[in-house]
Amino acid sequence: MSLVLLKQHSPKIIDGKAIAQSVLDEVKSDVERYTAQGVEPCLAVVLVGEDPASQVYVRNKVQKAAYVGIRSLEFRFDADLSEDELLTQIDRLNADGSIHGILVQLPLPKQINETRVLERIHPQKDVDGFHSENVGGLSQGRDVLTPCTPTGCIRLLKDSLGDDLSGLHAVVIGRSNIVGKPMAALLLKESCTVTVVHSKTPNIEQVCQQADIVVAAVGKANMVNASYLKADAVVIDVGINRIMTHEKTRLVGDVDFEDALPMVSAITPVPGGVGPMTIAYLMKNTLQAVRLQHPQI
Ligand code: GUN
């Protein structure tokens, strides 16, 4: 009789909700420490117009700030606000020493130039990490404010792979300024070998097959399936796509979760994976902004 030992493959579903909760709890205790020393962390959230999705995002941000003990201030403006009026408002928030973080909810109405607005935010208050000084700082591997979603993705990767990501081959699908590009820079800072693929890349599937880590951030429902993946890859799905099935709308990621699951060592679900990390890291960034503005505490 021979004994055959089969390697157990038990893919891990990364619980973004639970990990986001531990990030929020870390932030909460840091907030208490700062408050006890006389600095009350404060985040200003600016919303222009009535975009329903943006209103939901802003409400969630304000609620999470309250949970961790960060004071939040909401500045709401009509959709016809001029760019100059918005820039003046940002100048006021920059000058106010009691405000540590400034977030301007995107998208902005079309009469307002987004780049001009984001560049006006003081880099040390730029909790989105979108200011060119922070983008440049990240690309040089300096300790600056970095975009919330990709920073949250690094935390999810470390939860599965441990703190040392060095030498792993990471493929990032998508090259947006909000996710793809900063994700690549953060992975490079972790000493990964990084490949970015995008709409003009031939053979995306074959490139992904080389990857220890796949980060999908393209906005194409179920694009990545098992045939894209090397055995035991770790997959982070940043996509949030609304699709119709059986006359109902459903949220799915850029990864075909059911198909990919047997192939991977770990994968994020949608919803409940990357999503909750974005707000958690906005809170963490607000605290990082406090640190940058009060280095002596
Ligand atoms: N709108 C959609 N995503 C984001 C984000 O990460 N930051 C801001 N400010 N607005 C957004």
GROMACS .gro file of N, CA, C and O in nm, residues 88-210:
model
  492
   88THR      N    1  -0.980   7.986  -0.340
   88THR     CA    2  -0.978   8.072  -0.222
   88THR      C    3  -1.012   7.991  -0.097
   88THR      O    4  -0.950   8.008   0.009
   89GLN      N    5  -1.109   7.902  -0.110
   89GLN     CA    6  -1.148   7.816   0.003
   89GLN      C    7  -1.030   7.727   0.045
   89GLN      O    8  -1.001   7.711   0.164
   90ILE      N    9  -0.960   7.672  -0.053
   90ILE     CA   10  -0.845   7.586  -0.021
   90ILE      C   11  -0.735   7.667   0.047
   90ILE      O   12  -0.674   7.621   0.144
   91ASP      N   13  -0.713   7.790   0.001
   91ASP     CA   14  -0.613   7.876   0.066
   91ASP      C   15  -0.646   7.896   0.214
   91ASP      O   16  -0.559   7.893   0.300
   92ARG      N   17  -0.777   7.913   0.242
   92ARG     CA   18  -0.820   7.930   0.382
   92ARG      C   19  -0.789   7.805   0.463
   92ARG      O   20  -0.741   7.812   0.576
   93LEU      N   21  -0.821   7.689   0.406
   93LEU     CA   22  -0.798   7.562   0.477
   93LEU      C   23  -0.647   7.538   0.496
   93LEU      O   24  -0.604   7.488   0.600
   94ASN      N   25  -0.568   7.574   0.396
   94ASN     CA   26  -0.422   7.560   0.408
   94ASN      C   27  -0.368   7.644   0.523
   94ASN      O   28  -0.279   7.602   0.596
   95ALA      N   29  -0.427   7.766   0.537
   95ALA     CA   30  -0.374   7.861   0.637
   95ALA      C   31  -0.421   7.828   0.779
   95ALA      O   32  -0.365   7.880   0.876
   96ASP      N   33  -0.522   7.745   0.793
   96ASP     CA   34  -0.580   7.716   0.924
   96ASP      C   35  -0.501   7.603   0.992
   96ASP      O   36  -0.510   7.486   0.954
   97GLY      N   37  -0.425   7.639   1.094
   97GLY     CA   38  -0.337   7.543   1.163
   97GLY      C   39  -0.411   7.433   1.236
   97GLY      O   40  -0.352   7.331   1.272
   98SER      N   41  -0.543   7.453   1.259
   98SER     CA   42  -0.618   7.348   1.331
   98SER      C   43  -0.668   7.239   1.234
   98SER      O   44  -0.721   7.138   1.277
   99ILE      N   45  -0.651   7.262   1.103
   99ILE     CA   46  -0.692   7.162   1.003
   99ILE      C   47  -0.567   7.091   0.949
   99ILE      O   48  -0.475   7.155   0.899
  100HIS      N   49  -0.565   6.959   0.962
  100HIS     CA   50  -0.445   6.883   0.924
  100HIS      C   51  -0.455   6.819   0.785
  100HIS      O   52  -0.355   6.803   0.718
  101GLY      N   53  -0.578   6.778   0.748
  101GLY     CA   54  -0.596   6.710   0.620
  101GLY      C   55  -0.703   6.779   0.537
  101GLY      O   56  -0.803   6.827   0.591
  102ILE      N   57  -0.681   6.786   0.405
  102ILE     CA   58  -0.782   6.843   0.314
  102ILE      C   59  -0.810   6.742   0.204
  102ILE      O   60  -0.717   6.694   0.138
  103LEU      N   61  -0.937   6.707   0.188
  103LEU     CA   62  -0.976   6.615   0.080
  103LEU      C   63  -1.081   6.683  -0.006
  103LEU      O   64  -1.186   6.723   0.045
  104VAL      N   65  -1.051   6.702  -0.133
  104VAL     CA   66  -1.150   6.755  -0.228
  104VAL      C   67  -1.206   6.635  -0.304
  104VAL      O   68  -1.133   6.566  -0.376
  105GLN      N   69  -1.334   6.609  -0.285
  105GLN     CA   70  -1.395   6.492  -0.349
  105GLN      C   71  -1.399   6.510  -0.501
  105GLN      O   72  -1.440   6.615  -0.550
  106LEU      N   73  -1.354   6.409  -0.572
  106LEU     CA   74  -1.356   6.410  -0.718
  106LEU      C   75  -1.471   6.322  -0.767
  106LEU      O   76  -1.511   6.231  -0.696
  107PRO      N   77  -1.527   6.342  -0.884
  107PRO     CA   78  -1.489   6.445  -0.982
  107PRO      C   79  -1.545   6.583  -0.946
  107PRO      O   80  -1.642   6.593  -0.871
  108LEU      N   81  -1.480   6.686  -1.002
  108LEU     CA   82  -1.528   6.823  -0.985
  108LEU      C   83  -1.608   6.863  -1.109
  108LEU      O   84  -1.587   6.807  -1.217
  109PRO      N   85  -1.700   6.961  -1.094
  109PRO     CA   86  -1.775   7.008  -1.212
  109PRO      C   87  -1.680   7.057  -1.321
  109PRO      O   88  -1.567   7.097  -1.291
  110LYS      N   89  -1.727   7.056  -1.446
  110LYS     CA   90  -1.634   7.075  -1.558
  110LYS      C   91  -1.573   7.214  -1.570
  110LYS      O   92  -1.469   7.230  -1.634
  111GLN      N   93  -1.636   7.316  -1.504
  111GLN     CA   94  -1.574   7.450  -1.513
  111GLN      C   95  -1.450   7.460  -1.423
  111GLN      O   96  -1.378   7.561  -1.427
  112ILE      N   97  -1.423   7.358  -1.342
  112ILE     CA   98  -1.310   7.364  -1.249
  112ILE      C   99  -1.200   7.269  -1.294
  112ILE      O  100  -1.225   7.151  -1.321
  113ASN      N  101  -1.078   7.323  -1.302
  113ASN     CA  102  -0.964   7.242  -1.343
  113ASN      C  103  -0.912   7.162  -1.223
  113ASN      O  104  -0.861   7.217  -1.126
  114GLU      N  105  -0.928   7.030  -1.233
  114GLU     CA  106  -0.896   6.941  -1.121
  114GLU      C  107  -0.749   6.954  -1.079
  114GLU      O  108  -0.717   6.964  -0.960
  115THR      N  109  -0.661   6.955  -1.177
  115THR     CA  110  -0.517   6.961  -1.147
  115THR      C  111  -0.484   7.088  -1.069
  115THR      O  112  -0.412   7.083  -0.969
  116ARG      N  113  -0.538   7.202  -1.116
  116ARG     CA  114  -0.508   7.329  -1.047
  116ARG      C  115  -0.553   7.323  -0.901
  116ARG      O  116  -0.485   7.372  -0.811
  117VAL      N  117  -0.668   7.260  -0.878
  117VAL     CA  118  -0.722   7.251  -0.742
  117VAL      C  119  -0.634   7.159  -0.656
  117VAL      O  120  -0.594   7.196  -0.545
  118LEU      N  121  -0.600   7.043  -0.708
  118LEU     CA  122  -0.521   6.947  -0.629
  118LEU      C  123  -0.381   7.002  -0.599
  118LEU      O  124  -0.325   6.978  -0.491
  119GLU      N  125  -0.326   7.079  -0.695
  119GLU     CA  126  -0.193   7.138  -0.675
  119GLU      C  127  -0.195   7.251  -0.572
  119GLU      O  128  -0.090   7.290  -0.521
  120ARG      N  129  -0.313   7.305  -0.544
  120ARG     CA  130  -0.323   7.417  -0.449
  120ARG      C  131  -0.321   7.368  -0.304
  120ARG      O  132  -0.289   7.442  -0.212
  121ILE      N  133  -0.357   7.242  -0.282
  121ILE     CA  134  -0.359   7.186  -0.146
  121ILE      C  135  -0.215   7.175  -0.096
  121ILE      O  136  -0.127   7.128  -0.169
  122HIS      N  137  -0.192   7.221   0.028
  122HIS     CA  138  -0.055   7.209   0.082
  122HIS      C  139  -0.015   7.061   0.085
  122HIS      O  140  -0.091   6.977   0.133
  123PRO      N  141   0.105   7.028   0.032
  123PRO     CA  142   0.144   6.887   0.024
  123PRO      C  143   0.136   6.812   0.157
  123PRO      O  144   0.102   6.693   0.159
  124GLN      N  145   0.161   6.882   0.268
  124GLN     CA  146   0.153   6.814   0.398
  124GLN      C  147   0.009   6.794   0.446
  124GLN      O  148  -0.015   6.725   0.544
  125LYS      N  149  -0.088   6.856   0.376
  125LYS     CA  150  -0.229   6.837   0.410
  125LYS      C  151  -0.301   6.750   0.306
  125LYS      O  152  -0.420   6.724   0.317
  126ASP      N  153  -0.226   6.707   0.207
  126ASP     CA  154  -0.282   6.636   0.091
  126ASP      C  155  -0.304   6.487   0.125
  126ASP      O  156  -0.226   6.400   0.085
  127VAL      N  157  -0.413   6.459   0.196
  127VAL     CA  158  -0.438   6.322   0.244
  127VAL      C  159  -0.472   6.223   0.132
  127VAL      O  160  -0.472   6.102   0.155
  128ASP      N  161  -0.500   6.274   0.011
  128ASP     CA  162  -0.520   6.186  -0.104
  128ASP      C  163  -0.387   6.146  -0.168
  128ASP      O  164  -0.382   6.053  -0.249
  129GLY      N  165  -0.281   6.222  -0.139
  129GLY     CA  166  -0.150   6.194  -0.201
  129GLY      C  167  -0.147   6.223  -0.349
  129GLY      O  168  -0.070   6.162  -0.423
  130PHE      N  169  -0.229   6.320  -0.395
  130PHE     CA  170  -0.239   6.349  -0.538
  130PHE      C  171  -0.151   6.466  -0.581
  130PHE      O  172  -0.133   6.491  -0.701
  131HIS      N  173  -0.099   6.546  -0.487
  131HIS     CA  174  -0.015   6.662  -0.522
  131HIS      C  175   0.115   6.615  -0.587
  131HIS      O  176   0.172   6.515  -0.545
  132SER      N  177   0.160   6.690  -0.688
  132SER     CA  178   0.280   6.644  -0.763
  132SER      C  179   0.401   6.630  -0.672
  132SER      O  180   0.487   6.545  -0.697
  133GLU      N  181   0.408   6.711  -0.566
  133GLU     CA  182   0.522   6.698  -0.473
  133GLU      C  183   0.518   6.561  -0.404
  133GLU      O  184   0.622   6.498  -0.381
  134ASN      N  185   0.398   6.514  -0.371
  134ASN     CA  186   0.385   6.382  -0.309
  134ASN      C  187   0.405   6.269  -0.410
  134ASN      O  188   0.465   6.166  -0.379
  135VAL      N  189   0.354   6.291  -0.532
  135VAL     CA  190   0.373   6.192  -0.639
  135VAL      C  191   0.524   6.175  -0.665
  135VAL      O  192   0.576   6.063  -0.672
  136GLY      N  193   0.594   6.290  -0.674
  136GLY     CA  194   0.739   6.286  -0.697
  136GLY      C  195   0.813   6.223  -0.579
  136GLY      O  196   0.903   6.142  -0.598
  137GLY      N  197   0.769   6.259  -0.458
  137GLY     CA  198   0.831   6.204  -0.338
  137GLY      C  199   0.817   6.053  -0.332
  137GLY      O  200   0.911   5.980  -0.299
  138LEU      N  201   0.698   6.005  -0.368
  138LEU     CA  202   0.676   5.859  -0.369
  138LEU      C  203   0.766   5.793  -0.473
  138LEU      O  204   0.827   5.689  -0.447
  139SER      N  205   0.777   5.857  -0.588
  139SER     CA  206   0.859   5.796  -0.694
  139SER      C  207   1.006   5.790  -0.654
  139SER      O  208   1.079   5.703  -0.699
  140GLN      N  209   1.047   5.880  -0.563
  140GLN     CA  210   1.185   5.874  -0.512
  140GLN      C  211   1.196   5.790  -0.386
  140GLN      O  212   1.303   5.782  -0.325
  141GLY      N  213   1.083   5.730  -0.344
  141GLY     CA  214   1.084   5.643  -0.226
  141GLY      C  215   1.091   5.720  -0.095
  141GLY      O  216   1.129   5.666   0.008
  142ARG      N  217   1.054   5.852  -0.100
  142ARG     CA  218   1.054   5.930   0.026
  142ARG      C  219   0.926   5.904   0.105
  142ARG      O  220   0.828   5.855   0.053
  143ASP      N  221   0.931   5.941   0.235
  143ASP     CA  222   0.820   5.914   0.324
  143ASP      C  223   0.716   6.026   0.315
  143ASP      O  224   0.714   6.117   0.396
  144VAL      N  225   0.631   6.020   0.213
  144VAL     CA  226   0.531   6.127   0.190
  144VAL      C  227   0.391   6.068   0.201
  144VAL      O  228   0.374   5.947   0.214
  145LEU      N  229   0.291   6.156   0.192
  145LEU     CA  230   0.151   6.109   0.189
  145LEU      C  231   0.126   6.038   0.056
  145LEU      O  232   0.158   6.092  -0.051
  146THR      N  233   0.072   5.917   0.062
  146THR     CA  234   0.054   5.835  -0.059
  146THR      C  235  -0.094   5.801  -0.078
  146THR      O  236  -0.169   5.792   0.021
  147PRO      N  237  -0.139   5.782  -0.202
  147PRO     CA  238  -0.282   5.757  -0.227
  147PRO      C  239  -0.339   5.640  -0.146
  147PRO      O  240  -0.273   5.536  -0.129
  148CYS      N  241  -0.460   5.660  -0.095
  148CYS     CA  242  -0.518   5.569   0.006
  148CYS      C  243  -0.540   5.427  -0.047
  148CYS      O  244  -0.509   5.330   0.022
  149THR      N  245  -0.596   5.413  -0.168
  149THR     CA  246  -0.631   5.278  -0.216
  149THR      C  247  -0.507   5.192  -0.237
  149THR      O  248  -0.499   5.081  -0.180
  150PRO      N  249  -0.407   5.237  -0.312
  150PRO     CA  250  -0.289   5.151  -0.327
  150PRO      C  251  -0.214   5.128  -0.197
  150PRO      O  252  -0.159   5.019  -0.176
  151THR      N  253  -0.213   5.228  -0.108
  151THR     CA  254  -0.145   5.208   0.020
  151THR      C  255  -0.216   5.098   0.100
  151THR      O  256  -0.153   5.012   0.163
  152GLY      N  257  -0.350   5.099   0.092
  152GLY     CA  258  -0.429   4.992   0.156
  152GLY      C  259  -0.399   4.856   0.094
  152GLY      O  260  -0.396   4.754   0.162
  153CYS      N  261  -0.376   4.854  -0.038
  153CYS     CA  262  -0.345   4.726  -0.107
  153CYS      C  263  -0.213   4.667  -0.058
  153CYS      O  264  -0.200   4.545  -0.044
  154ILE      N  265  -0.116   4.753  -0.031
  154ILE     CA  266   0.013   4.704   0.022
  154ILE      C  267  -0.011   4.636   0.157
  154ILE      O  268   0.042   4.527   0.185
  155ARG      N  269  -0.095   4.697   0.239
  155ARG     CA  270  -0.126   4.637   0.369
  155ARG      C  271  -0.192   4.500   0.351
  155ARG      O  272  -0.160   4.404   0.423
  156LEU      N  273  -0.283   4.488   0.254
  156LEU     CA  274  -0.349   4.359   0.228
  156LEU      C  275  -0.247   4.255   0.182
  156LEU      O  276  -0.252   4.139   0.224
  157LEU      N  277  -0.154   4.296   0.097
  157LEU     CA  278  -0.050   4.203   0.050
  157LEU      C  279   0.035   4.154   0.166
  157LEU      O  280   0.066   4.035   0.178
  158LYS      N  281   0.072   4.246   0.256
  158LYS     CA  282   0.157   4.208   0.369
  158LYS      C  283   0.084   4.116   0.466
  158LYS      O  284   0.145   4.033   0.532
  159ASP      N  285  -0.047   4.131   0.470
  159ASP     CA  286  -0.127   4.043   0.555
  159ASP      C  287  -0.114   3.897   0.507
  159ASP      O  288  -0.117   3.805   0.587
  160SER      N  289  -0.101   3.878   0.375
  160SER     CA  290  -0.090   3.741   0.322
  160SER      C  291   0.054   3.694   0.308
  160SER      O  292   0.083   3.578   0.329
  161LEU      N  293   0.143   3.786   0.271
  161LEU     CA  294   0.279   3.746   0.232
  161LEU      C  295   0.384   3.779   0.337
  161LEU      O  296   0.501   3.744   0.320
  162GLY      N  297   0.343   3.849   0.444
  162GLY     CA  298   0.441   3.896   0.542
  162GLY      C  299   0.496   4.030   0.500
  162GLY      O  300   0.468   4.080   0.390
  163ASP      N  301   0.580   4.090   0.587
  163ASP     CA  302   0.626   4.228   0.564
  163ASP      C  303   0.726   4.240   0.448
  163ASP      O  304   0.742   4.347   0.392
  164ASP      N  305   0.793   4.130   0.416
  164ASP     CA  306   0.898   4.138   0.315
  164ASP      C  307   0.846   4.095   0.177
  164ASP      O  308   0.827   3.976   0.152
  165LEU      N  309   0.823   4.193   0.092
  165LEU     CA  310   0.773   4.163  -0.044
  165LEU      C  311   0.888   4.162  -0.145
  165LEU      O  312   0.866   4.147  -0.265
  166SER      N  313   1.011   4.179  -0.096
  166SER     CA  314   1.124   4.201  -0.188
  166SER      C  315   1.144   4.083  -0.283
  166SER      O  316   1.132   3.967  -0.243
  167GLY      N  317   1.174   4.115  -0.406
  167GLY     CA  318   1.204   4.013  -0.507
  167GLY      C  319   1.082   3.951  -0.573
  167GLY      O  320   1.096   3.880  -0.673
  168LEU      N  321   0.964   3.978  -0.520
  168LEU     CA  322   0.844   3.920  -0.582
  168LEU      C  323   0.811   3.997  -0.711
  168LEU      O  324   0.832   4.118  -0.719
  169HIS      N  325   0.760   3.923  -0.809
  169HIS     CA  326   0.720   3.989  -0.933
  169HIS      C  327   0.573   4.030  -0.924
  169HIS      O  328   0.485   3.945  -0.908
  170ALA      N  329   0.551   4.162  -0.929
  170ALA     CA  330   0.414   4.213  -0.921
  170ALA      C  331   0.373   4.268  -1.056
  170ALA      O  332   0.447   4.345  -1.119
  171VAL      N  333   0.256   4.228  -1.103
  171VAL     CA  334   0.201   4.286  -1.226
  171VAL      C  335   0.080   4.372  -1.188
  171VAL      O  336  -0.014   4.323  -1.122
  172VAL      N  337   0.085   4.498  -1.227
  172VAL     CA  338  -0.026   4.591  -1.202
  172VAL      C  339  -0.100   4.608  -1.334
  172VAL      O  340  -0.038   4.643  -1.436
  173ILE      N  341  -0.230   4.582  -1.332
  173ILE     CA  342  -0.310   4.600  -1.454
  173ILE      C  343  -0.383   4.733  -1.441
  173ILE      O  344  -0.468   4.749  -1.352
  174GLY      N  345  -0.348   4.829  -1.526
  174GLY     CA  346  -0.408   4.963  -1.519
  174GLY      C  347  -0.301   5.065  -1.483
  174GLY      O  348  -0.208   5.035  -1.409
  175ARG      N  349  -0.315   5.185  -1.538
  175ARG     CA  350  -0.212   5.289  -1.516
  175ARG      C  351  -0.274   5.422  -1.476
  175ARG      O  352  -0.228   5.530  -1.519
  176SER      N  353  -0.383   5.417  -1.398
  176SER     CA  354  -0.446   5.543  -1.355
  176SER      C  355  -0.357   5.616  -1.256
  176SER      O  356  -0.271   5.556  -1.190
  177ASN      N  357  -0.381   5.748  -1.244
  177ASN     CA  358  -0.305   5.827  -1.146
  177ASN      C  359  -0.346   5.793  -1.003
  177ASN      O  360  -0.269   5.810  -0.910
  178ILE      N  361  -0.471   5.747  -0.986
  178ILE     CA  362  -0.524   5.722  -0.851
  178ILE      C  363  -0.479   5.585  -0.799
  178ILE      O  364  -0.452   5.567  -0.681
  179VAL      N  365  -0.472   5.485  -0.887
  179VAL     CA  366  -0.436   5.349  -0.840
  179VAL      C  367  -0.313   5.291  -0.910
  179VAL      O  368  -0.211   5.263  -0.846
  180GLY      N  369  -0.320   5.271  -1.042
  180GLY     CA  370  -0.215   5.195  -1.111
  180GLY      C  371  -0.074   5.250  -1.090
  180GLY      O  372   0.016   5.177  -1.046
  181LYS      N  373  -0.056   5.378  -1.122
  181LYS     CA  374   0.080   5.435  -1.113
  181LYS      C  375   0.133   5.438  -0.969
  181LYS      O  376   0.245   5.392  -0.944
  182PRO      N  377   0.053   5.491  -0.871
  182PRO     CA  378   0.107   5.487  -0.734
  182PRO      C  379   0.125   5.345  -0.681
  182PRO      O  380   0.217   5.318  -0.603
  183MET      N  381   0.040   5.252  -0.724
  183MET     CA  382   0.056   5.111  -0.683
  183MET      C  383   0.192   5.059  -0.726
  183MET      O  384   0.264   4.995  -0.649
  184ALA      N  385   0.226   5.088  -0.854
  184ALA     CA  386   0.356   5.043  -0.907
  184ALA      C  387   0.470   5.104  -0.826
  184ALA      O  388   0.567   5.035  -0.790
  185ALA      N  389   0.457   5.234  -0.794
  185ALA     CA  390   0.564   5.301  -0.718
  185ALA      C  391   0.577   5.242  -0.577
  185ALA      O  392   0.689   5.223  -0.526
  186LEU      N  393   0.464   5.212  -0.514
  186LEU     CA  394   0.468   5.155  -0.378
  186LEU      C  395   0.528   5.014  -0.380
  186LEU      O  396   0.604   4.977  -0.290
  187LEU      N  397   0.495   4.936  -0.483
  187LEU     CA  398   0.552   4.800  -0.493
  187LEU      C  399   0.703   4.807  -0.518
  187LEU      O  400   0.779   4.728  -0.463
  188LEU      N  401   0.744   4.904  -0.597
  188LEU     CA  402   0.887   4.923  -0.623
  188LEU      C  403   0.960   4.962  -0.494
  188LEU      O  404   1.070   4.914  -0.465
  189LYS      N  405   0.893   5.047  -0.414
  189LYS     CA  406   0.950   5.088  -0.284
  189LYS      C  407   0.968   4.966  -0.192
  189LYS      O  408   1.056   4.963  -0.107
  190GLU      N  409   0.882   4.865  -0.213
  190GLU     CA  410   0.892   4.740  -0.136
  190GLU      C  411   0.991   4.642  -0.199
  190GLU      O  412   0.996   4.525  -0.162
  191SER      N  413   1.064   4.690  -0.301
  191SER     CA  414   1.165   4.608  -0.371
  191SER      C  415   1.105   4.492  -0.449
  191SER      O  416   1.170   4.387  -0.465
  192CYS      N  417   0.983   4.508  -0.497
  192CYS     CA  418   0.927   4.410  -0.590
  192CYS      C  419   0.983   4.438  -0.730
  192CYS      O  420   1.030   4.548  -0.758
  193THR      N  421   0.975   4.337  -0.816
  193THR     CA  422   0.999   4.358  -0.960
  193THR      C  423   0.861   4.392  -1.016
  193THR      O  424   0.767   4.314  -0.998
  194VAL      N  425   0.849   4.510  -1.078
  194VAL     CA  426   0.714   4.558  -1.113
  194VAL      C  427   0.694   4.570  -1.264
  194VAL      O  428   0.778   4.627  -1.333
  195THR      N  429   0.585   4.516  -1.311
  195THR     CA  430   0.544   4.535  -1.450
  195THR      C  431   0.406   4.600  -1.450
  195THR      O  432   0.318   4.557  -1.375
  196VAL      N  433   0.390   4.705  -1.530
  196VAL     CA  434   0.258   4.768  -1.544
  196VAL      C  435   0.205   4.734  -1.683
  196VAL      O  436   0.274   4.759  -1.783
  197VAL      N  437   0.087   4.676  -1.689
  197VAL     CA  438   0.024   4.649  -1.819
  197VAL      C  439  -0.102   4.734  -1.831
  197VAL      O  440  -0.161   4.774  -1.729
  198HIS      N  441  -0.140   4.765  -1.955
  198HIS     CA  442  -0.253   4.856  -1.976
  198HIS      C  443  -0.317   4.829  -2.111
  198HIS      O  444  -0.279   4.732  -2.179
  199SER      N  445  -0.408   4.917  -2.152
  199SER     CA  446  -0.489   4.890  -2.271
  199SER      C  447  -0.406   4.868  -2.398
  199SER      O  448  -0.454   4.806  -2.492
  200LYS      N  449  -0.286   4.918  -2.404
  200LYS     CA  450  -0.204   4.902  -2.526
  200LYS      C  451  -0.104   4.787  -2.514
  200LYS      O  452  -0.019   4.769  -2.602
  201THR      N  453  -0.109   4.713  -2.404
  201THR     CA  454  -0.013   4.603  -2.386
  201THR      C  455  -0.061   4.478  -2.458
  201THR      O  456  -0.172   4.432  -2.433
  202PRO      N  457   0.023   4.423  -2.548
  202PRO     CA  458  -0.015   4.295  -2.606
  202PRO      C  459   0.011   4.184  -2.504
  202PRO      O  460   0.095   4.201  -2.415
  203ASN      N  461  -0.060   4.075  -2.512
  203ASN     CA  462  -0.033   3.957  -2.428
  203ASN      C  463  -0.043   3.983  -2.278
  203ASN      O  464   0.041   3.936  -2.201
  204ILE      N  465  -0.141   4.056  -2.235
  204ILE     CA  466  -0.157   4.082  -2.091
  204ILE      C  467  -0.165   3.949  -2.015
  204ILE      O  468  -0.104   3.933  -1.908
  205GLU      N  469  -0.236   3.854  -2.074
  205GLU     CA  470  -0.254   3.725  -2.006
  205GLU      C  471  -0.120   3.657  -1.979
  205GLU      O  472  -0.093   3.613  -1.866
  206GLN      N  473  -0.032   3.654  -2.080
  206GLN     CA  474   0.099   3.589  -2.064
  206GLN      C  475   0.186   3.663  -1.963
  206GLN      O  476   0.260   3.601  -1.887
  207VAL      N  477   0.176   3.796  -1.960
  207VAL     CA  478   0.256   3.872  -1.863
  207VAL      C  479   0.208   3.839  -1.721
  207VAL      O  480   0.287   3.814  -1.630
  208CYS      N  481   0.076   3.836  -1.704
  208CYS     CA  482   0.021   3.807  -1.571
  208CYS      C  483   0.060   3.667  -1.522
  208CYS      O  484   0.079   3.646  -1.402
  209GLN      N  485   0.077   3.574  -1.616
  209GLN     CA  486   0.114   3.436  -1.577
  209GLN      C  487   0.250   3.430  -1.508
  209GLN      O  488   0.282   3.330  -1.443
  210GLN      N  489   0.331   3.536  -1.523
  210GLN     CA  490   0.463   3.539  -1.459
  210GLN      C  491   0.456   3.593  -1.315
  210GLN      O  492   0.557   3.594  -1.245
   0.00000   0.00000   0.00000
